[in-house]
């Protein structure tokens, strides 16, 4: 239950009776997140939304003056669930800055490690955290009629996953007591073992280095990975159809559910899994090797693929202020005037950012968050787009599908879909899954893509294993290339953190870090209103989300809002606050948690 | 919710300056696993009633309710777990570095420090998980703006809970998953009266987990002894020259591996960067340089190690030969080539 405050019926334009409700912290995500809403119960929708974070740590500040080779060890600690994505991205940026190209084997090992991270993280998030929003206990408490219906609805794919009715799936998702919940937890350990085989430790790797990896590439190592991978592949054959059944049921049981968490299709993906045959880490050839990645980078606007060019993606990044607790850096140093290709680099680009924190009171009319507002400048229109990642998978699939570049046997991007082929496993025959471009960018489709991407990561790992074995069998067992740290250099790394776009930008002077800015997915998704007044993705996806929950204001759990927010897989100590606009001054009264309404 | 004798409440705050890595490690542990603790799967051990933001069913104030109840003294016996380092909220005119929930009266966030002040005096035991919470860690690196510190720096190193238990530190960046659940298990056992006071060293670490060095548990120790040092990452030999601090760092990762018997640091090719230590990270940086202190010792071991290695090679070669009386030729002599190919 939330905390609530009744507002006075007022404002002629609205004549809406709005109830302010907040949930702070939002649980079942990584990091501290709060949600403040004003809800129109009569019209059953959320009125407006602001987004805020509650923790500042200051990486960009304390990394200054440090040895650039330490960057991946340090930045891994940004995130406790996908730290390795940061370590990997930092290494990509270091490789560029140091001018080093790892041996192919080192690159395949990183790809296998990162594939395992996707398999682990999407799995635990989807089935142990998001899944609870769809479990028996939750559905009973929020939508008893949906529970009724679930008990009468046969699961179309029952033969594939073993749950006869939709309600059986929901029961299996109950926290700790649910059978599937516990199975997912076990699988999340198996995939973490796979991860540790490649990168040493979860979640802050021990074996990643600029220039490659320290992992010892024995036959045994890859056998250990393979046998675990095949268990996961078998698990996928049940998980994908099970989630399809569950998600399709929500559209059917609650007509209009597609509007929950829906926003304009504005997706960014920075690409994942480098191809060592093409990737030499030079900025000059970044367009080419970016296009050879096994998840294609891309910006998708209103269903159109704007670009797959990492140079364009890089130059379009802008870090705006507006509602964040920082001072502007207009007068600070410009570190990079032009990129290595001679293109001008904006003052608001991460290479040129200077972080000047200014802690202050939370004020929704002014500054209310520690998150800045990353935007992507669309040179076609002059717009600063508030791209989202949709929690990662939906953007990766959308860009990869439209680009139609990936074709590796186990995976094929067709131009409008992505086909995933999983071979026979111990007890299940081979299958082909197809992720098709959905009609909406909404909560259900973000969640669905997450399940499919688990299968994608497994399929990609099968391919990487083939490549690895070819190297090992040919006796090419070097995993690391030597390098020297230059006195002056710049670098950038692009990767997909589990929950979406990740970039690291470094400037090296006198052999030390002069400037460093990591941009993980959550600042994109959880960004506040920028200087131009454009709301961030959560803010706009939750605004106008319809309310399907059957509870009235006094027992309201906000489940539809939770599903909308969690579909983005928020992961950063950050917060979302939703607020009513219109410049109205609301009478704010607070009631005790379980106390009578509006007292 | 008055807790019964066969359960114990854990209030877990992740809102220090951290990364939530310990909570994630918690879900990865197998010895014991989280399910075993929560579902009461171990004999005689009280069931653990966990309130942790990552895993909670509840949201917002409903999730915070037990924290507020504990602060009011309404939960008899609870363990407070702190994850992330503790910022200095006094080093700036206003605002906050770290907060957890919101004060419903003022609309302003409740700082993590405020929660610690409210809850620590009422807790049966307080556990600082991860190097950040224990000693400050990465976020307390030189040049940080938040002035953050470990919990014992904040509460005082002599601090005792109302049950007389010192702060329990479980360092590691992140903590080894099983170190985390095993320490909780010890405390549950102690709470049930089945174990004496948890044994801690002067840095408040459980002694049985941290009394040995990473080097003493490293499966590459044999290479060290023979003075075989890797010159490149990816080498199976001892990696001390590539930056491994194992010989002086207290950590059991070599013995325990990372998870399910898999992974780790030096044992799988990753230099030890001293992530469990109070001086982490500053005294270990730059990480990829050879630790200055190891120059002498790795040099000292060289003469002895090379001699021993040469002798062993000699013996090994002899042991690789079957005894002279064993038949070395195929039993069926010439003419049966096809069978032997
Ligand atoms: S690799 Fe590190 S921990 Fe292992 S033997 Fe060498 S110095 Fe010791
Ligand atoms: S071996 Fe070193 S780096 Fe690895 S977990 Fe232990 S202290 Fe940390």
PDB file of N, CA and C in Angstrom, chain A residues 444-511:
ATOM      1  N   UNK A 444       4.483  -4.560 -21.300  1.00  0.00           N
ATOM      2  CA  UNK A 444       4.446  -5.996 -21.615  1.00  0.00           C
ATOM      3  C   UNK A 444       5.501  -6.354 -22.665  1.00  0.00           C
ATOM      4  N   UNK A 445       5.648  -5.512 -23.668  1.00  0.00           N
ATOM      5  CA  UNK A 445       6.614  -5.849 -24.724  1.00  0.00           C
ATOM      6  C   UNK A 445       8.053  -5.707 -24.245  1.00  0.00           C
ATOM      7  N   UNK A 446       8.301  -4.781 -23.330  1.00  0.00           N
ATOM      8  CA  UNK A 446       9.647  -4.709 -22.742  1.00  0.00           C
ATOM      9  C   UNK A 446       9.950  -6.003 -21.983  1.00  0.00           C
ATOM     10  N   UNK A 447       8.945  -6.449 -21.241  1.00  0.00           N
ATOM     11  CA  UNK A 447       9.137  -7.681 -20.469  1.00  0.00           C
ATOM     12  C   UNK A 447       9.289  -8.895 -21.393  1.00  0.00           C
ATOM     13  N   UNK A 448       8.474  -8.943 -22.422  1.00  0.00           N
ATOM     14  CA  UNK A 448       8.550 -10.093 -23.337  1.00  0.00           C
ATOM     15  C   UNK A 448       9.941 -10.151 -23.994  1.00  0.00           C
ATOM     16  N   UNK A 449      10.411  -8.989 -24.454  1.00  0.00           N
ATOM     17  CA  UNK A 449      11.725  -8.963 -25.120  1.00  0.00           C
ATOM     18  C   UNK A 449      12.816  -9.470 -24.179  1.00  0.00           C
ATOM     19  N   UNK A 450      12.643  -9.201 -22.881  1.00  0.00           N
ATOM     20  CA  UNK A 450      13.650  -9.644 -21.903  1.00  0.00           C
ATOM     21  C   UNK A 450      13.765 -11.166 -21.913  1.00  0.00           C
ATOM     22  N   UNK A 451      12.633 -11.838 -21.972  1.00  0.00           N
ATOM     23  CA  UNK A 451      12.663 -13.299 -22.025  1.00  0.00           C
ATOM     24  C   UNK A 451      13.329 -13.787 -23.303  1.00  0.00           C
ATOM     25  N   UNK A 452      12.934 -13.205 -24.432  1.00  0.00           N
ATOM     26  CA  UNK A 452      13.518 -13.633 -25.709  1.00  0.00           C
ATOM     27  C   UNK A 452      15.012 -13.358 -25.751  1.00  0.00           C
ATOM     28  N   UNK A 453      15.438 -12.266 -25.117  1.00  0.00           N
ATOM     29  CA  UNK A 453      16.863 -11.959 -25.197  1.00  0.00           C
ATOM     30  C   UNK A 453      17.701 -12.964 -24.405  1.00  0.00           C
ATOM     31  N   UNK A 454      17.107 -13.580 -23.400  1.00  0.00           N
ATOM     32  CA  UNK A 454      17.830 -14.637 -22.697  1.00  0.00           C
ATOM     33  C   UNK A 454      18.184 -15.756 -23.687  1.00  0.00           C
ATOM     34  N   UNK A 455      17.205 -16.082 -24.546  1.00  0.00           N
ATOM     35  CA  UNK A 455      17.458 -17.115 -25.558  1.00  0.00           C
ATOM     36  C   UNK A 455      18.488 -16.620 -26.573  1.00  0.00           C
ATOM     37  N   UNK A 456      18.418 -15.324 -26.902  1.00  0.00           N
ATOM     38  CA  UNK A 456      19.376 -14.741 -27.849  1.00  0.00           C
ATOM     39  C   UNK A 456      20.798 -14.875 -27.308  1.00  0.00           C
ATOM     40  N   UNK A 457      20.958 -14.528 -26.031  1.00  0.00           N
ATOM     41  CA  UNK A 457      22.290 -14.578 -25.421  1.00  0.00           C
ATOM     42  C   UNK A 457      22.826 -16.012 -25.419  1.00  0.00           C
ATOM     43  N   UNK A 458      21.933 -16.963 -25.150  1.00  0.00           N
ATOM     44  CA  UNK A 458      22.352 -18.371 -25.135  1.00  0.00           C
ATOM     45  C   UNK A 458      22.778 -18.800 -26.546  1.00  0.00           C
ATOM     46  N   UNK A 459      21.997 -18.378 -27.542  1.00  0.00           N
ATOM     47  CA  UNK A 459      22.316 -18.745 -28.925  1.00  0.00           C
ATOM     48  C   UNK A 459      23.646 -18.119 -29.344  1.00  0.00           C
ATOM     49  N   UNK A 460      23.849 -16.857 -28.960  1.00  0.00           N
ATOM     50  CA  UNK A 460      25.111 -16.185 -29.298  1.00  0.00           C
ATOM     51  C   UNK A 460      26.273 -16.917 -28.639  1.00  0.00           C
ATOM     52  N   UNK A 461      26.075 -17.366 -27.399  1.00  0.00           N
ATOM     53  CA  UNK A 461      27.145 -18.069 -26.682  1.00  0.00           C
ATOM     54  C   UNK A 461      27.511 -19.372 -27.401  1.00  0.00           C
ATOM     55  N   UNK A 462      26.508 -20.040 -27.952  1.00  0.00           N
ATOM     56  CA  UNK A 462      26.806 -21.268 -28.703  1.00  0.00           C
ATOM     57  C   UNK A 462      27.746 -20.951 -29.866  1.00  0.00           C
ATOM     58  N   UNK A 463      27.490 -19.840 -30.528  1.00  0.00           N
ATOM     59  CA  UNK A 463      28.336 -19.422 -31.648  1.00  0.00           C
ATOM     60  C   UNK A 463      29.745 -19.062 -31.153  1.00  0.00           C
ATOM     61  N   UNK A 464      29.808 -18.277 -30.064  1.00  0.00           N
ATOM     62  CA  UNK A 464      31.121 -17.872 -29.552  1.00  0.00           C
ATOM     63  C   UNK A 464      31.943 -19.095 -29.130  1.00  0.00           C
ATOM     64  N   UNK A 465      31.261 -20.084 -28.569  1.00  0.00           N
ATOM     65  CA  UNK A 465      31.974 -21.298 -28.158  1.00  0.00           C
ATOM     66  C   UNK A 465      32.599 -21.990 -29.366  1.00  0.00           C
ATOM     67  N   UNK A 466      31.888 -22.012 -30.481  1.00  0.00           N
ATOM     68  CA  UNK A 466      32.463 -22.616 -31.689  1.00  0.00           C
ATOM     69  C   UNK A 466      33.731 -21.877 -32.089  1.00  0.00           C
ATOM     70  N   UNK A 467      33.660 -20.542 -32.020  1.00  0.00           N
ATOM     71  CA  UNK A 467      34.825 -19.742 -32.408  1.00  0.00           C
ATOM     72  C   UNK A 467      35.994 -19.987 -31.458  1.00  0.00           C
ATOM     73  N   UNK A 468      35.676 -20.056 -30.173  1.00  0.00           N
ATOM     74  CA  UNK A 468      36.700 -20.281 -29.159  1.00  0.00           C
ATOM     75  C   UNK A 468      37.384 -21.631 -29.370  1.00  0.00           C
ATOM     76  N   UNK A 469      36.594 -22.649 -29.620  1.00  0.00           N
ATOM     77  CA  UNK A 469      37.177 -23.974 -29.783  1.00  0.00           C
ATOM     78  C   UNK A 469      38.070 -24.008 -31.019  1.00  0.00           C
ATOM     79  N   UNK A 470      37.666 -23.279 -32.064  1.00  0.00           N
ATOM     80  CA  UNK A 470      38.502 -23.221 -33.261  1.00  0.00           C
ATOM     81  C   UNK A 470      39.866 -22.619 -32.919  1.00  0.00           C
ATOM     82  N   UNK A 471      39.866 -21.575 -32.098  1.00  0.00           N
ATOM     83  CA  UNK A 471      41.135 -20.950 -31.699  1.00  0.00           C
ATOM     84  C   UNK A 471      41.977 -21.934 -30.890  1.00  0.00           C
ATOM     85  N   UNK A 472      41.334 -22.539 -29.889  1.00  0.00           N
ATOM     86  CA  UNK A 472      42.082 -23.429 -28.997  1.00  0.00           C
ATOM     87  C   UNK A 472      42.623 -24.633 -29.765  1.00  0.00           C
ATOM     88  N   UNK A 473      41.790 -25.203 -30.621  1.00  0.00           N
ATOM     89  CA  UNK A 473      42.242 -26.373 -31.380  1.00  0.00           C
ATOM     90  C   UNK A 473      43.379 -26.009 -32.328  1.00  0.00           C
ATOM     91  N   UNK A 474      43.377 -24.751 -32.785  1.00  0.00           N
ATOM     92  CA  UNK A 474      44.454 -24.326 -33.685  1.00  0.00           C
ATOM     93  C   UNK A 474      45.701 -23.913 -32.903  1.00  0.00           C
ATOM     94  N   UNK A 475      45.609 -23.989 -31.578  1.00  0.00           N
ATOM     95  CA  UNK A 475      46.777 -23.679 -30.756  1.00  0.00           C
ATOM     96  C   UNK A 475      46.996 -22.177 -30.554  1.00  0.00           C
ATOM     97  N   UNK A 476      46.018 -21.363 -30.903  1.00  0.00           N
ATOM     98  CA  UNK A 476      46.173 -19.908 -30.694  1.00  0.00           C
ATOM     99  C   UNK A 476      45.618 -19.558 -29.315  1.00  0.00           C
ATOM    100  N   UNK A 477      46.455 -19.719 -28.299  1.00  0.00           N
ATOM    101  CA  UNK A 477      45.950 -19.619 -26.931  1.00  0.00           C
ATOM    102  C   UNK A 477      46.335 -18.325 -26.225  1.00  0.00           C
ATOM    103  N   UNK A 478      46.904 -17.383 -26.939  1.00  0.00           N
ATOM    104  CA  UNK A 478      47.186 -16.083 -26.324  1.00  0.00           C
ATOM    105  C   UNK A 478      45.872 -15.348 -26.054  1.00  0.00           C
ATOM    106  N   UNK A 479      45.762 -14.786 -24.857  1.00  0.00           N
ATOM    107  CA  UNK A 479      44.502 -14.118 -24.511  1.00  0.00           C
ATOM    108  C   UNK A 479      44.690 -12.629 -24.284  1.00  0.00           C
ATOM    109  N   UNK A 480      45.919 -12.175 -24.354  1.00  0.00           N
ATOM    110  CA  UNK A 480      46.194 -10.797 -23.964  1.00  0.00           C
ATOM    111  C   UNK A 480      47.298 -10.200 -24.819  1.00  0.00           C
ATOM    112  N   UNK A 481      47.157  -8.922 -25.188  1.00  0.00           N
ATOM    113  CA  UNK A 481      48.194  -8.222 -25.961  1.00  0.00           C
ATOM    114  C   UNK A 481      48.789  -7.107 -25.115  1.00  0.00           C
ATOM    115  N   UNK A 482      50.073  -6.972 -25.247  1.00  0.00           N
ATOM    116  CA  UNK A 482      50.792  -5.945 -24.498  1.00  0.00           C
ATOM    117  C   UNK A 482      50.474  -4.535 -25.022  1.00  0.00           C
ATOM    118  N   UNK A 483      50.600  -3.542 -24.164  1.00  0.00           N
ATOM    119  CA  UNK A 483      50.338  -2.156 -24.595  1.00  0.00           C
ATOM    120  C   UNK A 483      51.132  -1.202 -23.725  1.00  0.00           C
ATOM    121  N   UNK A 484      51.186   0.048 -24.147  1.00  0.00           N
ATOM    122  CA  UNK A 484      51.780   1.114 -23.335  1.00  0.00           C
ATOM    123  C   UNK A 484      50.746   2.196 -23.123  1.00  0.00           C
ATOM    124  N   UNK A 485      50.726   2.766 -21.949  1.00  0.00           N
ATOM    125  CA  UNK A 485      49.784   3.844 -21.706  1.00  0.00           C
ATOM    126  C   UNK A 485      50.364   5.136 -22.274  1.00  0.00           C
ATOM    127  N   UNK A 486      49.663   5.741 -23.226  1.00  0.00           N
ATOM    128  CA  UNK A 486      50.198   6.982 -23.814  1.00  0.00           C
ATOM    129  C   UNK A 486      50.038   8.156 -22.857  1.00  0.00           C
ATOM    130  N   UNK A 487      50.808   9.194 -23.085  1.00  0.00           N
ATOM    131  CA  UNK A 487      50.687  10.389 -22.255  1.00  0.00           C
ATOM    132  C   UNK A 487      49.384  11.119 -22.519  1.00  0.00           C
ATOM    133  N   UNK A 488      49.052  11.249 -23.788  1.00  0.00           N
ATOM    134  CA  UNK A 488      47.835  11.973 -24.150  1.00  0.00           C
ATOM    135  C   UNK A 488      47.006  11.065 -25.042  1.00  0.00           C
ATOM    136  N   UNK A 489      45.734  10.913 -24.732  1.00  0.00           N
ATOM    137  CA  UNK A 489      44.873  10.108 -25.608  1.00  0.00           C
ATOM    138  C   UNK A 489      43.427  10.332 -25.206  1.00  0.00           C
ATOM    139  N   UNK A 490      42.524   9.972 -26.113  1.00  0.00           N
ATOM    140  CA  UNK A 490      41.114   9.903 -25.738  1.00  0.00           C
ATOM    141  C   UNK A 490      40.594   8.540 -26.154  1.00  0.00           C
ATOM    142  N   UNK A 491      39.519   8.127 -25.526  1.00  0.00           N
ATOM    143  CA  UNK A 491      38.933   6.849 -25.883  1.00  0.00           C
ATOM    144  C   UNK A 491      37.452   6.853 -25.587  1.00  0.00           C
ATOM    145  N   UNK A 492      36.732   5.961 -26.277  1.00  0.00           N
ATOM    146  CA  UNK A 492      35.335   5.769 -25.918  1.00  0.00           C
ATOM    147  C   UNK A 492      34.998   4.296 -26.088  1.00  0.00           C
ATOM    148  N   UNK A 493      34.105   3.829 -25.248  1.00  0.00           N
ATOM    149  CA  UNK A 493      33.658   2.447 -25.335  1.00  0.00           C
ATOM    150  C   UNK A 493      32.145   2.431 -25.443  1.00  0.00           C
ATOM    151  N   UNK A 494      31.635   1.538 -26.279  1.00  0.00           N
ATOM    152  CA  UNK A 494      30.181   1.376 -26.387  1.00  0.00           C
ATOM    153  C   UNK A 494      29.827  -0.075 -26.163  1.00  0.00           C
ATOM    154  N   UNK A 495      28.789  -0.285 -25.363  1.00  0.00           N
ATOM    155  CA  UNK A 495      28.426  -1.645 -24.980  1.00  0.00           C
ATOM    156  C   UNK A 495      26.947  -1.619 -24.630  1.00  0.00           C
ATOM    157  N   UNK A 496      26.379  -2.772 -24.425  1.00  0.00           N
ATOM    158  CA  UNK A 496      25.048  -2.847 -23.868  1.00  0.00           C
ATOM    159  C   UNK A 496      25.164  -3.407 -22.458  1.00  0.00           C
ATOM    160  N   UNK A 497      24.934  -2.547 -21.465  1.00  0.00           N
ATOM    161  CA  UNK A 497      24.757  -3.091 -20.127  1.00  0.00           C
ATOM    162  C   UNK A 497      23.485  -3.923 -20.183  1.00  0.00           C
ATOM    163  N   UNK A 498      23.273  -4.770 -19.191  1.00  0.00           N
ATOM    164  CA  UNK A 498      22.103  -5.639 -19.234  1.00  0.00           C
ATOM    165  C   UNK A 498      20.826  -4.836 -19.510  1.00  0.00           C
ATOM    166  N   UNK A 499      20.721  -3.664 -18.868  1.00  0.00           N
ATOM    167  CA  UNK A 499      19.489  -2.899 -19.006  1.00  0.00           C
ATOM    168  C   UNK A 499      19.551  -1.827 -20.077  1.00  0.00           C
ATOM    169  N   UNK A 500      20.589  -1.842 -20.908  1.00  0.00           N
ATOM    170  CA  UNK A 500      20.611  -0.957 -22.060  1.00  0.00           C
ATOM    171  C   UNK A 500      21.908  -0.203 -22.247  1.00  0.00           C
ATOM    172  N   UNK A 501      21.826   0.822 -23.090  1.00  0.00           N
ATOM    173  CA  UNK A 501      23.017   1.551 -23.554  1.00  0.00           C
ATOM    174  C   UNK A 501      24.030   1.856 -22.464  1.00  0.00           C
ATOM    175  N   UNK A 502      25.302   1.662 -22.819  1.00  0.00           N
ATOM    176  CA  UNK A 502      26.373   1.992 -21.896  1.00  0.00           C
ATOM    177  C   UNK A 502      27.526   2.593 -22.689  1.00  0.00           C
ATOM    178  N   UNK A 503      28.000   3.743 -22.245  1.00  0.00           N
ATOM    179  CA  UNK A 503      29.167   4.344 -22.881  1.00  0.00           C
ATOM    180  C   UNK A 503      30.141   4.797 -21.806  1.00  0.00           C
ATOM    181  N   UNK A 504      31.417   4.712 -22.100  1.00  0.00           N
ATOM    182  CA  UNK A 504      32.457   5.257 -21.228  1.00  0.00           C
ATOM    183  C   UNK A 504      33.322   6.180 -22.071  1.00  0.00           C
ATOM    184  N   UNK A 505      33.566   7.378 -21.587  1.00  0.00           N
ATOM    185  CA  UNK A 505      34.415   8.328 -22.301  1.00  0.00           C
ATOM    186  C   UNK A 505      35.580   8.734 -21.407  1.00  0.00           C
ATOM    187  N   UNK A 506      36.783   8.607 -21.941  1.00  0.00           N
ATOM    188  CA  UNK A 506      37.965   8.921 -21.143  1.00  0.00           C
ATOM    189  C   UNK A 506      38.867   9.910 -21.880  1.00  0.00           C
ATOM    190  N   UNK A 507      39.461  10.803 -21.103  1.00  0.00           N
ATOM    191  CA  UNK A 507      40.494  11.704 -21.625  1.00  0.00           C
ATOM    192  C   UNK A 507      41.731  11.475 -20.761  1.00  0.00           C
ATOM    193  N   UNK A 508      42.850  11.181 -21.419  1.00  0.00           N
ATOM    194  CA  UNK A 508      44.099  10.925 -20.686  1.00  0.00           C
ATOM    195  C   UNK A 508      45.071  12.078 -20.934  1.00  0.00           C
ATOM    196  N   UNK A 509      45.639  12.608 -19.866  1.00  0.00           N
ATOM    197  CA  UNK A 509      46.681  13.635 -19.986  1.00  0.00           C
ATOM    198  C   UNK A 509      47.805  13.300 -19.018  1.00  0.00           C
ATOM    199  N   UNK A 510      49.024  13.461 -19.448  1.00  0.00           N
ATOM    200  CA  UNK A 510      50.192  13.120 -18.634  1.00  0.00           C
ATOM    201  C   UNK A 510      50.079  11.694 -18.088  1.00  0.00           C
ATOM    202  N   UNK A 511      49.533  10.809 -18.884  1.00  0.00           N
ATOM    203  CA  UNK A 511      49.412   9.411 -18.479  1.00  0.00           C
ATOM    204  C   UNK A 511      48.400   9.144 -17.387  1.00  0.00           C
TER     205      UNK A 511
END
